[in-house]
Short mmCIF file of C-alpha atoms in Angstrom, two decimals:
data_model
loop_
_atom_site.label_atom_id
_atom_site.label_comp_id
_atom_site.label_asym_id
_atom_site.label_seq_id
_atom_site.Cartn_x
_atom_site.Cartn_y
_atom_site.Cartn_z
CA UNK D 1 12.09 -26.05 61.34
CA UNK D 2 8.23 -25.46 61.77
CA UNK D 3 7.54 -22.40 63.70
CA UNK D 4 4.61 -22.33 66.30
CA UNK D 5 2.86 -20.13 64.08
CA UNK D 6 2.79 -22.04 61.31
CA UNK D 7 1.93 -24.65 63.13
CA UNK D 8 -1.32 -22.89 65.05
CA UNK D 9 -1.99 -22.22 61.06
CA UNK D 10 -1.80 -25.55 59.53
CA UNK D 11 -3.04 -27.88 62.41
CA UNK D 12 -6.88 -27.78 61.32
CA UNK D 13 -6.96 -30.56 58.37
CA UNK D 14 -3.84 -32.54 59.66
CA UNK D 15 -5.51 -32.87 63.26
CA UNK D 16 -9.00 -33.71 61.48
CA UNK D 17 -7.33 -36.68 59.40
CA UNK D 18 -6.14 -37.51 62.55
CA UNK D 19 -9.00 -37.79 64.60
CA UNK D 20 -10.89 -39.80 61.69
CA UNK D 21 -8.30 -43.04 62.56
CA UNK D 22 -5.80 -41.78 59.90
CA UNK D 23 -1.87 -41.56 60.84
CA UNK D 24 0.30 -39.28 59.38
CA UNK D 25 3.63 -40.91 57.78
CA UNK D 26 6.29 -38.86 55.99
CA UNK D 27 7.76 -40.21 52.93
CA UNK D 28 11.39 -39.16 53.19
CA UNK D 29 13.91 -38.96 55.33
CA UNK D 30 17.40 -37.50 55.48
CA UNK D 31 20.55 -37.09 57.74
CA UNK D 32 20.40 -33.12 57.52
CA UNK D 33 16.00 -33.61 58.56
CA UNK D 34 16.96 -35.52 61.37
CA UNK D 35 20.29 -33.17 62.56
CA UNK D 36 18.40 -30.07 61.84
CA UNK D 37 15.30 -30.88 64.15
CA UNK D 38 13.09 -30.69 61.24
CA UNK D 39 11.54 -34.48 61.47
CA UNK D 40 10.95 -34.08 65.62
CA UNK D 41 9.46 -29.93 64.48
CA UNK D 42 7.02 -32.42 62.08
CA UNK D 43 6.30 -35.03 65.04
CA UNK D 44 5.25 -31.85 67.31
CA UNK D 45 3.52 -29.78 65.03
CA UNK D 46 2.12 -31.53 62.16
CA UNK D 47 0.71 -34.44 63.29
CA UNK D 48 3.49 -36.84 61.69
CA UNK D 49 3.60 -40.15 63.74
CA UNK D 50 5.68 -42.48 61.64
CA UNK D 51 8.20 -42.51 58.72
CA UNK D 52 8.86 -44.62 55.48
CA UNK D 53 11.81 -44.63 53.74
CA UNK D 54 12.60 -46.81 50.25
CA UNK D 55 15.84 -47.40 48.04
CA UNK D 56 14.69 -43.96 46.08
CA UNK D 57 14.60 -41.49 49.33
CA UNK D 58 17.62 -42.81 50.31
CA UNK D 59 19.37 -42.72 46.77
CA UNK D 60 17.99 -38.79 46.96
CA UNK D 61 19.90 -38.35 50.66
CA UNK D 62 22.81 -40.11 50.29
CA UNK D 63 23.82 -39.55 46.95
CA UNK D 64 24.12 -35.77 47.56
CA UNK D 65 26.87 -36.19 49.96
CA UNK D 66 25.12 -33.73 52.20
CA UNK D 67 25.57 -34.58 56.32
CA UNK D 68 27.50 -38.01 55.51
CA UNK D 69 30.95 -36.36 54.93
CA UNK D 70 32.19 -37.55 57.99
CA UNK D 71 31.21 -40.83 58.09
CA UNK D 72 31.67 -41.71 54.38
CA UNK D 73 35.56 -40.61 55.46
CA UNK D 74 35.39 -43.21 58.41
CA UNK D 75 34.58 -46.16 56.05
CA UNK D 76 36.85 -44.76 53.25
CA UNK D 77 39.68 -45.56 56.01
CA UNK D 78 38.38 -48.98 57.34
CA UNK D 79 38.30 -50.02 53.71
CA UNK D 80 34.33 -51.10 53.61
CA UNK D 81 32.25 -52.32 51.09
CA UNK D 82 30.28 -50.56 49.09
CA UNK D 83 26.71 -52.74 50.30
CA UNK D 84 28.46 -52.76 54.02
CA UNK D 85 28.74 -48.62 53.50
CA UNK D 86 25.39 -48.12 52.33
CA UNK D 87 23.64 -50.13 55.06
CA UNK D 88 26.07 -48.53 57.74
CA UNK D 89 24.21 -44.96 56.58
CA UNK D 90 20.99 -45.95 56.14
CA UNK D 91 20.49 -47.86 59.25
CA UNK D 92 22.25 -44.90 61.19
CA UNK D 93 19.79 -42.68 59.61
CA UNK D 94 16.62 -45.03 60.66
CA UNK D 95 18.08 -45.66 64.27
CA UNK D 96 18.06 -41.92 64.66
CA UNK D 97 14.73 -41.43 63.37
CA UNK D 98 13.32 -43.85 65.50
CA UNK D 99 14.67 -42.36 68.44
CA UNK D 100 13.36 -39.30 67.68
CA UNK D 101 9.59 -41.35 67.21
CA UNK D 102 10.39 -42.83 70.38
CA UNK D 103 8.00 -41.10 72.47
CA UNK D 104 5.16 -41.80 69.79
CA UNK D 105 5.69 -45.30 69.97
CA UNK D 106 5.38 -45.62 73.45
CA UNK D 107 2.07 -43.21 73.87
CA UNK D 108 0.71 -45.56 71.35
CA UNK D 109 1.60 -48.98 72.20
CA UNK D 110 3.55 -49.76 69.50
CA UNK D 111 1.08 -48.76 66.95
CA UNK D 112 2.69 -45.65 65.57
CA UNK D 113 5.94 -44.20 66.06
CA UNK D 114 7.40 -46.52 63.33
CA UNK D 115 10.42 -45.82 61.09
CA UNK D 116 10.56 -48.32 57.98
CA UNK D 117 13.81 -49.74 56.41
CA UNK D 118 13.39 -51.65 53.05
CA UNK D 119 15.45 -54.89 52.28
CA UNK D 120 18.12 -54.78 49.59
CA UNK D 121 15.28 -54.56 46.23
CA UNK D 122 17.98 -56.91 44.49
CA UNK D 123 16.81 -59.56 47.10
CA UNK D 124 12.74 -58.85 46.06
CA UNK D 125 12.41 -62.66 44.01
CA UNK D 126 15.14 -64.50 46.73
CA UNK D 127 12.96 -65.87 50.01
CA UNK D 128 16.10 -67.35 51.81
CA UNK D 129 17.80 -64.24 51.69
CA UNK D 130 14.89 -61.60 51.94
CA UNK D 131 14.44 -63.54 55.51
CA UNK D 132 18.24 -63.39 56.09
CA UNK D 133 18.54 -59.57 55.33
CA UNK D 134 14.88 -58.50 57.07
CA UNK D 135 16.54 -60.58 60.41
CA UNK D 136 19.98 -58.33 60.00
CA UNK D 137 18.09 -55.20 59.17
CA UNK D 138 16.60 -55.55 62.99
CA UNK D 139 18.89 -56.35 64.36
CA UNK D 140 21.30 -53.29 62.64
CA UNK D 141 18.98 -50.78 63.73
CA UNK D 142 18.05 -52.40 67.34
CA UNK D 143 15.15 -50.40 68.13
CA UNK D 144 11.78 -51.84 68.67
CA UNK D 145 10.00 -48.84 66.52
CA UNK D 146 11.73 -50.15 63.20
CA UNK D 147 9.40 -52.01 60.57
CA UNK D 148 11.20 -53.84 57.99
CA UNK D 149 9.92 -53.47 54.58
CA UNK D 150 9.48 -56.38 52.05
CA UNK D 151 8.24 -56.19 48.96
CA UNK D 152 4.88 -58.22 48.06
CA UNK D 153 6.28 -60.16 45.30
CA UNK D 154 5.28 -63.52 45.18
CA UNK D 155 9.50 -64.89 46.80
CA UNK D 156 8.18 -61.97 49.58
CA UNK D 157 5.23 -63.54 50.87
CA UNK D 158 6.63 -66.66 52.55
CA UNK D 159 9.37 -63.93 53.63
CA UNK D 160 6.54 -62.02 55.42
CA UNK D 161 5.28 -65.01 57.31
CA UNK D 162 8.42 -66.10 58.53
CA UNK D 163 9.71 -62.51 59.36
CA UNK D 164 6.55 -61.98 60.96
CA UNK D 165 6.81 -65.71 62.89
CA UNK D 166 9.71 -64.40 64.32
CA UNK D 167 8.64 -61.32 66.00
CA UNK D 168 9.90 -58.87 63.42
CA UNK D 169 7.54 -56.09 62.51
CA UNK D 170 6.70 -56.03 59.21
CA UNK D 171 5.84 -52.92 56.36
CA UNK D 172 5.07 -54.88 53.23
CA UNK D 173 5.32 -52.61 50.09
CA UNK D 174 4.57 -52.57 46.38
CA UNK D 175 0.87 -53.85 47.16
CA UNK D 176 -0.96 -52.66 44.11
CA UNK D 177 -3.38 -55.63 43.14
CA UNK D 178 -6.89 -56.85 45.00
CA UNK D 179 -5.50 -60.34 45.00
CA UNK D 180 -2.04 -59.68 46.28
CA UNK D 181 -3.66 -57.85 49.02
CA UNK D 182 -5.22 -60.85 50.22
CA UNK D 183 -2.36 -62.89 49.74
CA UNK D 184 -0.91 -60.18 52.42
CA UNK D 185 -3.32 -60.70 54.37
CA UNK D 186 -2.88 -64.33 54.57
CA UNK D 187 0.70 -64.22 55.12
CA UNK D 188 0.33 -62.12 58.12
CA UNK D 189 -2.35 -64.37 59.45
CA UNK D 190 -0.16 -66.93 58.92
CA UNK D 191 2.94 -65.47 60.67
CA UNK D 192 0.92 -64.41 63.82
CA UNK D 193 -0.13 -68.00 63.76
CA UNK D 194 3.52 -69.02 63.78
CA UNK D 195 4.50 -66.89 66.13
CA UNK D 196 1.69 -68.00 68.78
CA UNK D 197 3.22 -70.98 68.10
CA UNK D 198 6.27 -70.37 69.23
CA UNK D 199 5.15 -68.44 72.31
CA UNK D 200 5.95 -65.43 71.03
CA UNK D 201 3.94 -62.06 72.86
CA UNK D 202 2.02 -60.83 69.73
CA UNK D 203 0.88 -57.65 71.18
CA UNK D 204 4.40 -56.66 70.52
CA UNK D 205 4.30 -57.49 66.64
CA UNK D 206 2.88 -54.85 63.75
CA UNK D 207 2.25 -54.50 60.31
CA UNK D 208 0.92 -52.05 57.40
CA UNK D 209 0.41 -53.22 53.98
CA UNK D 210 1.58 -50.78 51.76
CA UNK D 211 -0.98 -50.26 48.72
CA UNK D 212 0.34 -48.01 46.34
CA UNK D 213 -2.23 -45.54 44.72
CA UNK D 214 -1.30 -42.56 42.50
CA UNK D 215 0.91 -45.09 39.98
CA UNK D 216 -2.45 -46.91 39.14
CA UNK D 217 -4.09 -43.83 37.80
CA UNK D 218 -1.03 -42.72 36.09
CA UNK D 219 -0.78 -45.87 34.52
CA UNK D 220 -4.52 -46.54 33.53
CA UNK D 221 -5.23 -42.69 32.80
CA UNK D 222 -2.44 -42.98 30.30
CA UNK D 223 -4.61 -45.61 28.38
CA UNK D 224 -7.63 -43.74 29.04
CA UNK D 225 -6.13 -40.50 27.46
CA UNK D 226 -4.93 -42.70 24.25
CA UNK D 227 -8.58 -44.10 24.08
CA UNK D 228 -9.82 -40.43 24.05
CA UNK D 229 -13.58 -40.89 24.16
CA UNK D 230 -15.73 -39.48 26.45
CA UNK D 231 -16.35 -42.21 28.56
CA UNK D 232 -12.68 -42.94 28.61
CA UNK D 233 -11.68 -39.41 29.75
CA UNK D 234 -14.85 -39.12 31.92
CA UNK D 235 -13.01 -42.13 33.92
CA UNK D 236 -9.45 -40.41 34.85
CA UNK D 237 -8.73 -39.88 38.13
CA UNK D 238 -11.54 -42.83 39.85
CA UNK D 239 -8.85 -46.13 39.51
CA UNK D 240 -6.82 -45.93 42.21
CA UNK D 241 -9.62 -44.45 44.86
CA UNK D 242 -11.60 -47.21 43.34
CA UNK D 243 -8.49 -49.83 43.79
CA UNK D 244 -7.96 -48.83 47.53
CA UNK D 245 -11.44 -48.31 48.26
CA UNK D 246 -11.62 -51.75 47.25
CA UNK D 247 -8.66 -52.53 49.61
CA UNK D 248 -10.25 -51.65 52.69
CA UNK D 249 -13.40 -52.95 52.29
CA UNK D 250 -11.19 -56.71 51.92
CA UNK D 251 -9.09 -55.25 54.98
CA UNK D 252 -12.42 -54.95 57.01
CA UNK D 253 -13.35 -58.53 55.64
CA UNK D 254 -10.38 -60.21 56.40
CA UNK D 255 -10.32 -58.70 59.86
CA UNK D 256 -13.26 -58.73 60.96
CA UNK D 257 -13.54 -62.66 60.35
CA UNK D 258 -12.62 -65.92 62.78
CA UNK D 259 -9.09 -66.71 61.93
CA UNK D 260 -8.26 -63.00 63.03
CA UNK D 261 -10.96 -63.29 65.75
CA UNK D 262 -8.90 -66.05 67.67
CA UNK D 263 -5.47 -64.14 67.11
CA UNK D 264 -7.07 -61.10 68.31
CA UNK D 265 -8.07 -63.33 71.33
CA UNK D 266 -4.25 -63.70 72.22
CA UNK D 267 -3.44 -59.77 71.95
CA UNK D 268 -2.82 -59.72 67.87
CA UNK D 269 -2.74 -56.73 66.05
CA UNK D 270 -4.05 -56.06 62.60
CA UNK D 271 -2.62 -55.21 59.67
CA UNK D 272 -3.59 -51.90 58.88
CA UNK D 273 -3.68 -50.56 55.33
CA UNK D 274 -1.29 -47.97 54.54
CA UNK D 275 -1.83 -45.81 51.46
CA UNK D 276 1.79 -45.05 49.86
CA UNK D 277 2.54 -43.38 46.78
CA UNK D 278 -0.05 -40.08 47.69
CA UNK D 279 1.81 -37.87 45.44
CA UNK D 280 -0.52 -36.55 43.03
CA UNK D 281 1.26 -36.68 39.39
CA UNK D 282 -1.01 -35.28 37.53
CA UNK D 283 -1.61 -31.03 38.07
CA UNK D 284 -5.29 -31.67 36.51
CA UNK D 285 -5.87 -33.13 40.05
CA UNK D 286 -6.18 -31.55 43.26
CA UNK D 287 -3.05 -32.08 45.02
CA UNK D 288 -4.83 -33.26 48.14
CA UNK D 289 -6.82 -35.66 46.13
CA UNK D 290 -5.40 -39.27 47.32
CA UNK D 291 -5.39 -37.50 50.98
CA UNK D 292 -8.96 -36.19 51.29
CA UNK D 293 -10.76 -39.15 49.41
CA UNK D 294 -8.89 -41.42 51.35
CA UNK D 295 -9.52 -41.00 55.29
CA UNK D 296 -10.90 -44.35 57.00
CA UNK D 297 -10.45 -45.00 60.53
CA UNK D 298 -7.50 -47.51 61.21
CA UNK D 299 -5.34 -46.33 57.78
CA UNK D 300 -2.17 -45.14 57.73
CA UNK D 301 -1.45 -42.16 54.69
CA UNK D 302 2.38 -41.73 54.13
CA UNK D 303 2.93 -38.50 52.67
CA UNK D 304 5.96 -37.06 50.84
CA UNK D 305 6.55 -34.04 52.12
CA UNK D 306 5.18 -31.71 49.42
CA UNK D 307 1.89 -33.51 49.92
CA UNK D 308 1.98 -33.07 53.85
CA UNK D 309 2.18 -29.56 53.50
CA UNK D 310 -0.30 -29.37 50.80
CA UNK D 311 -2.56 -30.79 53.30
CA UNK D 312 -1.85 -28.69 55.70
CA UNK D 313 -2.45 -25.77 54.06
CA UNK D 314 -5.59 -25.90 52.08
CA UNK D 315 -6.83 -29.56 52.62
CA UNK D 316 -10.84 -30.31 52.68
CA UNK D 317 -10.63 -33.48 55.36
CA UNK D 318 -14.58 -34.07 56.04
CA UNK D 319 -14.18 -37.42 57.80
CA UNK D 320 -14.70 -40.97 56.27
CA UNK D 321 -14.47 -41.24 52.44
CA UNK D 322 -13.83 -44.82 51.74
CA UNK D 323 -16.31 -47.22 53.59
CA UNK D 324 -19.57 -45.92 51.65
CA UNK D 325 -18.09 -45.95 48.13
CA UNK D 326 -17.33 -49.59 47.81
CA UNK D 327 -20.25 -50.24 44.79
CA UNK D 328 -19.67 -47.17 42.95
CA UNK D 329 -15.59 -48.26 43.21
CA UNK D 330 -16.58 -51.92 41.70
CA UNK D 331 -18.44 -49.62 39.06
CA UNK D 332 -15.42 -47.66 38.46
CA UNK D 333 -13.05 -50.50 37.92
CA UNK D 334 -15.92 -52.30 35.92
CA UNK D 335 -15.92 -49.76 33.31
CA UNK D 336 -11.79 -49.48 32.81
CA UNK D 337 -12.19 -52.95 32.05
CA UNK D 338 -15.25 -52.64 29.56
CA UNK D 339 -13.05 -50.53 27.81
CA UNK D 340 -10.77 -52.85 27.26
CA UNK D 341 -8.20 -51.90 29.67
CA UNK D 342 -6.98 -55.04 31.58
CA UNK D 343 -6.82 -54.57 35.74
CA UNK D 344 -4.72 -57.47 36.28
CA UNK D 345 -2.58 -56.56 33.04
CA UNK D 346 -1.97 -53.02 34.35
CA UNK D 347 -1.16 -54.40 38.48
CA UNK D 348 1.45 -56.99 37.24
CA UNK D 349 2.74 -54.39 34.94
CA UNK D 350 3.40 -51.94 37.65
CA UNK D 351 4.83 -54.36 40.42
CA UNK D 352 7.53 -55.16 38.56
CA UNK D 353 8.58 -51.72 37.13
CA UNK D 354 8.00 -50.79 41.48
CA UNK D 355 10.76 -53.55 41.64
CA UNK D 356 12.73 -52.18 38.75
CA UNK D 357 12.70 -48.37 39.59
CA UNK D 358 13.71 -49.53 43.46
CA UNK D 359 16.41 -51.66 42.06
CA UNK D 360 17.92 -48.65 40.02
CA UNK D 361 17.71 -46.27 42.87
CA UNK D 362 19.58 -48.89 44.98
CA UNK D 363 21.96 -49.21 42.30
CA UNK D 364 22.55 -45.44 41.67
CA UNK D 365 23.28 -45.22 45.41
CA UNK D 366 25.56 -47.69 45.31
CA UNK D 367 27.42 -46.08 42.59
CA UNK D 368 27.03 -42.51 44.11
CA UNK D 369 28.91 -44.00 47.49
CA UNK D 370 31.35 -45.73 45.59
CA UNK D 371 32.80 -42.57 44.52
CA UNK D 372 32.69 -41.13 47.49
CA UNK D 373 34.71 -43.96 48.87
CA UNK D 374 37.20 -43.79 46.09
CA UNK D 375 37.43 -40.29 46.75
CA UNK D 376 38.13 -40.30 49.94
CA UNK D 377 40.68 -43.12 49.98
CA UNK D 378 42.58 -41.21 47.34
CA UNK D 379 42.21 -38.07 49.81
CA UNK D 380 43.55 -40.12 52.86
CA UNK D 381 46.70 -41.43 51.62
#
């Protein structure tokens, strides 16, 4: 738990980001964060005012055993699944959360205050039953501060719009590509639209678009380091604030124009950008990096926790850093590419390893409850 002097200590750059438009997400959460007090000693003190979980967080939480003792004994002795265990836990583990956001969401309409929950990664290429398992997801955790995550795979998009068409608040994740931003975009557009259409109240339906950052540089600074020139090396570390600068500036296009215009008209929200993935990999960098040279009002920056505190102890926020880079980004990406160093070979490349290393985790997790269950059976005859 965060003391009220570390707190008076560290409040400075987190409350800046803040007041430049920025919200504070955590990237993790756990059974013993929530139990302890330690996520509602984050809401009060640091500034957080959402959380995101993924297949990989919860793979980290569960698989340790730690705080789930007693329930992994309850389904041992009602004979459960495996998939019905693991979705018992995790939605327990959101519900909780979002009671303990509860408060934010209300002081902010809705807007913050969100806890995420991720659909089943298998599902990521399967419409029908992304739809199917976004729909029991909500209703599992039956709190109006949950966003359902789906990925932005080309089988998620239709999912989005008809998730989003029926009232369901949406995170979509594993953005990393210009053009399946837009393709976002559209499908939100398009699910407002449905919903409007069905009378639904859309002041009451949100979304953040999930565009990953530090994997781009670590992918295209890899290729940059084998290139080893000058210009190459001169080049590390500008992709992904290029990518997402490039992001927003679409975000501010797309929103700013008459299809939204007319939604807007009947209470819509937009779609803000979220930056995910903040983690800085490589230690050349300033740990603060995808933090401080990404503030722009309406964005949402979901930190792991090692990167909150970073930021809260030595980070440089200054105010806006995105909306007057936008030509020197399109420079930026122009020369990876003149170097022979395809964009749209290095985006499809890393969506589906996002889909593979979420698929593992989930898979891992299932095999790390599975022996719990076993376990326990064995212990309760």
């Amino acid at each position: 738990m965060i003391t009220v002097t570390e707190a008076t200590a560290t409040a400075g750059a987190l409350r800046r980001l803040s007041e430049a438009g920025v919200s504070i997400w955590l990237d993790d959460l756990s059974r013993r964060r929530i139990e302890s007090g330690n996520l509602a000693g984050l809401v009060e003190s640091r500034n957080v005012v959402g959380v995101t979980t993924n297949p990989s967080i919860f793979q980290a939480a569960i698989g340790s055993g730690e705080g789930y003792e007693e329930q992994l004994a309850d389904l041992a002795t009602r004979g459960v699944t495996v998939d019905e265990a693991v979705r018992m836990m995790t939605t327990a583990d959101v519900r909780a959360a979002a009671d303990v956001l509860r408060g934010v969401y209300d002081a902010t309409g809705g807007r913050d205050g969100r806890v995420s929950i991720e659909v089943d990664p298998r599902l990521a290429h399967d419409t029908r039953a992304t739809i199917a398992e976004a729909r029991q997801l909500a209703w599992l955790v039956d709190r109006p501060n949950v966003m359902i995550k789906i990925p932005a795979t080309k089988a998620g998009l239709p999912a989005i719009t008809e998730v989003i068409g029926a009232g369901i608040s949406v995170n979509v994740t594993l953005i990393f590509s210009l053009e399946r931003y837009r393709e976002v975009m559209d499908a939100y557009l398009a699910g407002l639209e449905k919903a409007q259409a069905a009378g639904l109240d859309l002041a009451g339906i949100h979304s953040v678009a999930s565009f990953f950052v530090s994997r781009v540089d670590s992918e295209i600074d890899k290729r940059l380091t084998l290139l080893g020139t000058d210009d190459a090396l001169a080049l590390k570390g500008k992709a992904a604030l290029a990518n997402a600068r490039l992001a927003y500036e679409a975000y501010e296009n797309v929103f700013a124009g008459d299809r939204f215009t007319a939604l807007a008209g009947a209470r819509a929200n937009p779609q803000r950008p979220l930056w995910a993935s903040t983690g800085v990999k490589d230690p050349a960098f300033r740990d603060t990096l995808y933090v401080e040279e990404l503030v722009a009002p309406g964005t949402v920056n979901t930190m792991p926790e090692a990167t909150l505190d970073a930021a809260a102890d030595h980070g440089d926020v200054q105010g806006d850093t995105v909306t007057g880079g936008y030509a020197q980004a399109r420079a930026d990406l122009g020369a990876v590419e003149r170097l022979g160093i395809s964009y749209d070979e290095v985006v499809q490349q890393l969506e589906q390893e996002g889909v593979a290393k979420f698929e593992a985790a989930w898979q891992e997790l299932l095999d790390a409850v599975t022996k719990s269950l076993d376990s326990k059976g064995v212990d309760g005859e």
